[in-house]
Tab-separated table of C-alpha atoms in Angstrom:
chain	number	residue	atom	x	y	z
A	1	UNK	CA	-41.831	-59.807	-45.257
A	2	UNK	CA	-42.296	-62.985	-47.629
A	3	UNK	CA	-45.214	-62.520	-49.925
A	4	UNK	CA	-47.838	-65.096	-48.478
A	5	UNK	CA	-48.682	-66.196	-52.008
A	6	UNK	CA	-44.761	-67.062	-52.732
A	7	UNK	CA	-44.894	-68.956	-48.964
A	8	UNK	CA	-47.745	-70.893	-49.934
A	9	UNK	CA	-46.599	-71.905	-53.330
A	10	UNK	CA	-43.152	-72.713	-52.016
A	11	UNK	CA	-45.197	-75.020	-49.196
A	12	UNK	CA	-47.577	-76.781	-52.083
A	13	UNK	CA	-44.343	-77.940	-53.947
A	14	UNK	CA	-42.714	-79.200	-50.732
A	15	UNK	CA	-45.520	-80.889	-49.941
A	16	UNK	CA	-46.054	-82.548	-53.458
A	17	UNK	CA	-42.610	-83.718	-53.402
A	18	UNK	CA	-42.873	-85.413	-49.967
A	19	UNK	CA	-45.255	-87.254	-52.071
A	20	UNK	CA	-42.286	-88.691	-53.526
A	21	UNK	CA	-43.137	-88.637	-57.131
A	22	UNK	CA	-39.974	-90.114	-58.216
A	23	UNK	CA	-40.663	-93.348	-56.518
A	24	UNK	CA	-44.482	-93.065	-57.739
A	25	UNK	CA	-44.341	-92.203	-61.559
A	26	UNK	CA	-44.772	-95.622	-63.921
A	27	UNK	CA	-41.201	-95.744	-65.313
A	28	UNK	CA	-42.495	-97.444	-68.704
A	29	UNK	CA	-44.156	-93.982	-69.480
A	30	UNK	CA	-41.359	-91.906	-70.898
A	31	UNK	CA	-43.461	-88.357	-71.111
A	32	UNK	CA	-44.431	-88.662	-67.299
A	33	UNK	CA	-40.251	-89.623	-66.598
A	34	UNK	CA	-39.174	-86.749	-69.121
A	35	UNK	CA	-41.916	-84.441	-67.300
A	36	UNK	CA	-40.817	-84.556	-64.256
A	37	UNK	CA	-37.137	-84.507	-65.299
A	38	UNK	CA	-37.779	-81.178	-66.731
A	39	UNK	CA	-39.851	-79.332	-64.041
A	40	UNK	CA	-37.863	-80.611	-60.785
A	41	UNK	CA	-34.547	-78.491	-61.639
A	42	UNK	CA	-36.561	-76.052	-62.086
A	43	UNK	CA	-37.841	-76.019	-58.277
A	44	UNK	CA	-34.539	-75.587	-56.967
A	45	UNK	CA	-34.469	-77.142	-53.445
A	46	UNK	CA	-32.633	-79.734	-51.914
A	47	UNK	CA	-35.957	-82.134	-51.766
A	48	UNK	CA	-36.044	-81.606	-55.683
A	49	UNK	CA	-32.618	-82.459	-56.261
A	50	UNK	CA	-33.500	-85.456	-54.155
A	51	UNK	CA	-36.578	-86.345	-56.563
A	52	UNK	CA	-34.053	-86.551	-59.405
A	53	UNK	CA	-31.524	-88.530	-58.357
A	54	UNK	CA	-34.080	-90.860	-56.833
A	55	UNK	CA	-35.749	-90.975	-60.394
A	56	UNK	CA	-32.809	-91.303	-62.466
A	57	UNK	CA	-31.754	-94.526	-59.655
A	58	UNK	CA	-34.997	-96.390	-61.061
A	59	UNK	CA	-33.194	-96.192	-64.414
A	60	UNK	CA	-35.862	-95.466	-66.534
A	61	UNK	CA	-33.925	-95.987	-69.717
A	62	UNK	CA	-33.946	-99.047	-69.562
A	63	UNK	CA	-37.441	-99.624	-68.805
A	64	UNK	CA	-39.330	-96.274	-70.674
A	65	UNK	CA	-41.851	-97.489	-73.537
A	66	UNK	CA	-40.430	-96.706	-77.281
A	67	UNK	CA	-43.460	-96.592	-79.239
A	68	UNK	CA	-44.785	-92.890	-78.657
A	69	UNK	CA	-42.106	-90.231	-80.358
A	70	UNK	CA	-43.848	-87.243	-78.222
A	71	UNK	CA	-43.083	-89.128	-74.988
A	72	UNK	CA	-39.757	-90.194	-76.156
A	73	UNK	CA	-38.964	-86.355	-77.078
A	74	UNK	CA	-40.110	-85.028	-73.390
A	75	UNK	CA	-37.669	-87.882	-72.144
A	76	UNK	CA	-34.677	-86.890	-74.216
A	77	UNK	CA	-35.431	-83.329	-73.171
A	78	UNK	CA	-35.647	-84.058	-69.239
A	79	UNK	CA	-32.480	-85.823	-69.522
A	80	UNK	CA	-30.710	-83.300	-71.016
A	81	UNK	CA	-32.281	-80.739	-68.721
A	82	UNK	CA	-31.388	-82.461	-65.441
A	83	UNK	CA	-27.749	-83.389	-66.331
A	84	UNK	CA	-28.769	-87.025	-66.947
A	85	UNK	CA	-25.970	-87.618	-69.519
A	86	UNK	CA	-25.521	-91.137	-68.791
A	87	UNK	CA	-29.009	-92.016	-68.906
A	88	UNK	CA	-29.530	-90.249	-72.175
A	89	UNK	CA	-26.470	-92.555	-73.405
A	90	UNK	CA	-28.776	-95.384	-72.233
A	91	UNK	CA	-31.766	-94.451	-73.903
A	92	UNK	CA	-30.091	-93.805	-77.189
A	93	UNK	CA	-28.222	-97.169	-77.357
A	94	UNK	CA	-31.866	-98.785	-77.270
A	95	UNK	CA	-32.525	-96.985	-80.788
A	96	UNK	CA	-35.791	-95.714	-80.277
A	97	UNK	CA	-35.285	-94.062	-83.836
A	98	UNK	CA	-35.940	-97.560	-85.265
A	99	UNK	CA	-38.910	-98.587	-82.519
A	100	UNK	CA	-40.784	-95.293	-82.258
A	101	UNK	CA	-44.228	-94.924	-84.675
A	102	UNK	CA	-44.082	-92.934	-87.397
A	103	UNK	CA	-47.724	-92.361	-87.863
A	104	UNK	CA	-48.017	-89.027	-85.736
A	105	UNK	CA	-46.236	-86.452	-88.240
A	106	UNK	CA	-46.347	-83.778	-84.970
A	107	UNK	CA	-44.472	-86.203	-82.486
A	108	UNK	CA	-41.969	-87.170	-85.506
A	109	UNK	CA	-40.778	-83.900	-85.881
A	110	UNK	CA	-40.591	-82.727	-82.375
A	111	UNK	CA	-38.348	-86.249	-81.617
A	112	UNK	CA	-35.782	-85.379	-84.664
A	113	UNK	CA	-35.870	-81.802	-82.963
A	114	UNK	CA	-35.013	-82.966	-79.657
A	115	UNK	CA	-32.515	-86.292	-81.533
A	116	UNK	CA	-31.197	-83.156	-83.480
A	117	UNK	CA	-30.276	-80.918	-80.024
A	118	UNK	CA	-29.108	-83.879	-77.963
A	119	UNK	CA	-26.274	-84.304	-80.779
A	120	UNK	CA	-27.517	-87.897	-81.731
A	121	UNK	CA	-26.688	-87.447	-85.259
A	122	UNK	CA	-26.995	-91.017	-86.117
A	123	UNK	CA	-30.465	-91.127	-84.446
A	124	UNK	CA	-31.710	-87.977	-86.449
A	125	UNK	CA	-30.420	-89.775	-89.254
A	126	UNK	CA	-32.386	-93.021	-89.088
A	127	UNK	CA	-35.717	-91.795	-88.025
A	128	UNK	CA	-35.769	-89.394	-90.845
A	129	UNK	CA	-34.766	-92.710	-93.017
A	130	UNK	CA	-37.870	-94.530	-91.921
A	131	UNK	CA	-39.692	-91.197	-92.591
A	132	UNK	CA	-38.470	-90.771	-95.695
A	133	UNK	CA	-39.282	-94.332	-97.115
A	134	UNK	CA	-42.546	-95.332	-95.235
A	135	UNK	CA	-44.488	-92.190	-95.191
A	136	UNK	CA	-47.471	-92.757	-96.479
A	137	UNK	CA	-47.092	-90.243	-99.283
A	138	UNK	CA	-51.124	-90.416	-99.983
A	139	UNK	CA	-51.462	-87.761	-96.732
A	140	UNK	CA	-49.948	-84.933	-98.908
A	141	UNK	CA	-50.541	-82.737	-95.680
A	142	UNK	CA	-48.406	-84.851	-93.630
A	143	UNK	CA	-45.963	-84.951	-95.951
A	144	UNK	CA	-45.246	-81.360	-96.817
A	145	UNK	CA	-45.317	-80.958	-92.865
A	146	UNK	CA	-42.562	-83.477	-92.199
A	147	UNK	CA	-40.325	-82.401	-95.314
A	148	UNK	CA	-39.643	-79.384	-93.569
A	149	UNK	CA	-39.020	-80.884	-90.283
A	150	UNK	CA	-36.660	-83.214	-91.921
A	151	UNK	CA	-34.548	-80.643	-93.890
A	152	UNK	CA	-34.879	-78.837	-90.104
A	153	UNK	CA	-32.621	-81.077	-88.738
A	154	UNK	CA	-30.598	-80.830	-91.711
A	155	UNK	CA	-31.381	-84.720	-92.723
A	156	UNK	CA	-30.848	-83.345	-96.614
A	157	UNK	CA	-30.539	-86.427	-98.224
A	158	UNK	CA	-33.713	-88.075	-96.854
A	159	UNK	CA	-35.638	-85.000	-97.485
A	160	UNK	CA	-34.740	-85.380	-100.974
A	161	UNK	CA	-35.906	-89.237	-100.989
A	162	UNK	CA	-39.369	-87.952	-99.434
A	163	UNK	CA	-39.335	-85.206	-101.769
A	164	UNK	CA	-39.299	-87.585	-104.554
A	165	UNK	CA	-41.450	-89.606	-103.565
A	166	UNK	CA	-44.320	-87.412	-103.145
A	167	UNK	CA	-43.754	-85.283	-106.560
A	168	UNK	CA	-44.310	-88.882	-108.079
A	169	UNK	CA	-46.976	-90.661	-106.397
A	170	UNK	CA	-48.486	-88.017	-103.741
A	171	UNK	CA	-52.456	-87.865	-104.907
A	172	UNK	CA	-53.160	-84.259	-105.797
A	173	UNK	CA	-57.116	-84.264	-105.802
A	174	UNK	CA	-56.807	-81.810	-102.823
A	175	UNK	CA	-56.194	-78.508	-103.557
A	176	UNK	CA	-55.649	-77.014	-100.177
A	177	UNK	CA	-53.321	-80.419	-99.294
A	178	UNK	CA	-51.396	-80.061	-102.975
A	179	UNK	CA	-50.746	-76.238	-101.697
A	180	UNK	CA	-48.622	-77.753	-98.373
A	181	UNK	CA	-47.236	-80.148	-100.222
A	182	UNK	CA	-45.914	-77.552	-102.460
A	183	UNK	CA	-45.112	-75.153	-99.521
A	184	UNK	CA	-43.352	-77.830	-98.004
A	185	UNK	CA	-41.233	-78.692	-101.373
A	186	UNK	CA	-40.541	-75.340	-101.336
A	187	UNK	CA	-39.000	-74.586	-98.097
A	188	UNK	CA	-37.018	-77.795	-98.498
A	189	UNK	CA	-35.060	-76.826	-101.752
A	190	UNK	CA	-36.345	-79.191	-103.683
A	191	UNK	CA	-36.916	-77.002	-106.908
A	192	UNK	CA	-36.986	-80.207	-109.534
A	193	UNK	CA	-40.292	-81.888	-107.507
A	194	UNK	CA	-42.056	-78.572	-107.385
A	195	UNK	CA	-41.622	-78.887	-111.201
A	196	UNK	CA	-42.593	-82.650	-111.067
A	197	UNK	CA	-45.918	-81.884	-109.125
A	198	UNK	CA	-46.584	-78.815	-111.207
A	199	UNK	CA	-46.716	-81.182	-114.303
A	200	UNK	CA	-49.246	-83.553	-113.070
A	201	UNK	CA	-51.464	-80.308	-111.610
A	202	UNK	CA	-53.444	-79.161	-115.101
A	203	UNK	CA	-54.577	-82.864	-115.733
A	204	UNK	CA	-55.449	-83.339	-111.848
A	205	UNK	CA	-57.818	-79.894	-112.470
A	206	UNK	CA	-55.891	-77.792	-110.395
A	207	UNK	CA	-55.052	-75.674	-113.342
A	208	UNK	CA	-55.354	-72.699	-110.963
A	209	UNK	CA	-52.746	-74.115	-108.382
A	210	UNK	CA	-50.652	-74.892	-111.349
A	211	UNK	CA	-50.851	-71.363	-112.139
A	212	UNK	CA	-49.397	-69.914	-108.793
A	213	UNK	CA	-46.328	-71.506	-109.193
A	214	UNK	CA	-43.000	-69.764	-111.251
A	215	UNK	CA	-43.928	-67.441	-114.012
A	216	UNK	CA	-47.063	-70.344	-115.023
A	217	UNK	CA	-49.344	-67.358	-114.972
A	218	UNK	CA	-47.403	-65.389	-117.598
A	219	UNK	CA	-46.517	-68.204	-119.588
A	220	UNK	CA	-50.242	-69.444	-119.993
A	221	UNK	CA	-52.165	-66.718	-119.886
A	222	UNK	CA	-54.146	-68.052	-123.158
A	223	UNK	CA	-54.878	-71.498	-121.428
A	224	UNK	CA	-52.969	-74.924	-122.210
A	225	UNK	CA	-53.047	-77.010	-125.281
A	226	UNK	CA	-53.756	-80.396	-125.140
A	227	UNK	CA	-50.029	-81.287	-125.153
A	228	UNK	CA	-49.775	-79.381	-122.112
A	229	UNK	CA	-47.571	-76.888	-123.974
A	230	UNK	CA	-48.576	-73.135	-123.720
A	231	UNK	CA	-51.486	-72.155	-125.885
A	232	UNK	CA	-50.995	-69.063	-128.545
A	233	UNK	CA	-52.113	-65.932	-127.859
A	234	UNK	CA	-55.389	-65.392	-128.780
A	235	UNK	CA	-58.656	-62.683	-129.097
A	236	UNK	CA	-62.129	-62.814	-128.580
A	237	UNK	CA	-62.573	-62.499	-132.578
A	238	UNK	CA	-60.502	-65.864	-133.013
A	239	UNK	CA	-63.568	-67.744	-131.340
A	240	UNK	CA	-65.773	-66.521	-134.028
């Protein structure tokens, strides 16, 4: 005997899909096209496979929004999901690695994830370009988040760009932000721009962030001179 909660389920879906989504969802909204592109092979029925191949008729590659790289992410994923190879071709040719905005660290790195999966090397390769070079490197949270997302995806090079850019110029009057950035430095190899940041740290009075990092707390255990070179060892009778 069928389980009357399974029969009832199984009758809510069928009748959501004679709904006919596919024909209903705004095609210039990529995470509603890449939602449904990733639930309805799921469902397993005829009427779903119907819903697809109605969908991917409507071409929404040509017509899907490139501005939000969460939405654009969902899309690449549905396509991928549902066997919509050509599609995905479609999508990529439009570059939405150069259109997409790259002020939402969070839907950056989940687009390189899903660029990174579908194989689109090139893609990967210029979003984490633009990431690299017009980060705002003042948001030293965002940046130690998307330095790791970046060497993710194995975009070395431009990790090393953003990487130096931050260790230069990132503002370090934050000590909880200056301890991702340094996290994130770490995790992405880049062993020179920990150094870099750990330089500017005593005179930016985070003398006790400075001290966390390599064998700093060892080395200047008696304080720093003004030169910023390790003070001598001293005792309390010295002070006298």
């Amino acid at each position: 005997m069928q389980d009357p909660r399974k029969a009832s389920a199984e009758e809510q879906i069928s009748a959501l899909l004679a709904r006919d989504p596919a024909a209903r969802t705004p095609l210039d909204d990529p995470g509603a096209v890449g939602f449904l592109l990733q639930v309805l092979p799921g469902v397993k029925t005829e009427q779903a496979e119907e819903q697809i191949a109605a969908l991917l008729a409507r071409d929404p590659a040509a017509h899907v929004r490139l501005d939000d790289p969460s939405a654009v992410a969902s899309l690449v994923h549905g396509m991928r999901r549902s066997g919509a190879d050509d599609q995905l071709a479609a999508l990529l040719a439009r570059d939405p690695a150069a259109h997409v905005s790259i002020d939402h660290p969070g839907g950056v790195a989940a687009l390189l994830h899903a660029l990174h999966e579908a194989g689109a090397d090139e893609q990967v390769t210029a979003l984490a370009e633009r990431v690299a070079t017009r980060t705002p490197v003042d948001e030293v949270s965002r940046v130690g988040f998307l330095l790791r997302n970046v060497v993710k995806v194995e975009a070395h090079e431009q990790a090393a760009m953003l990487a130096d850019r931050a260790a230069a110029h990132a503002p370090l009057d934050d000590s909880t932000a200056v301890g991702h950035l340094l996290s994130g430095l770490q995790d992405a190899g880049a062993r020179e721009q920990v150094i870099v940041v750990a330089d500017r740290l005593p005179a930016a009075g985070l003398f006790g962030r400075f001290l966390e990092i390599g064998d700093n707390a060892e080395r200047y255990r008696y304080g720093l001179e003004p030169d910023a070179g390790a003070a001598a060892p001293w005792g309390w009778d010295d002070l006298e």
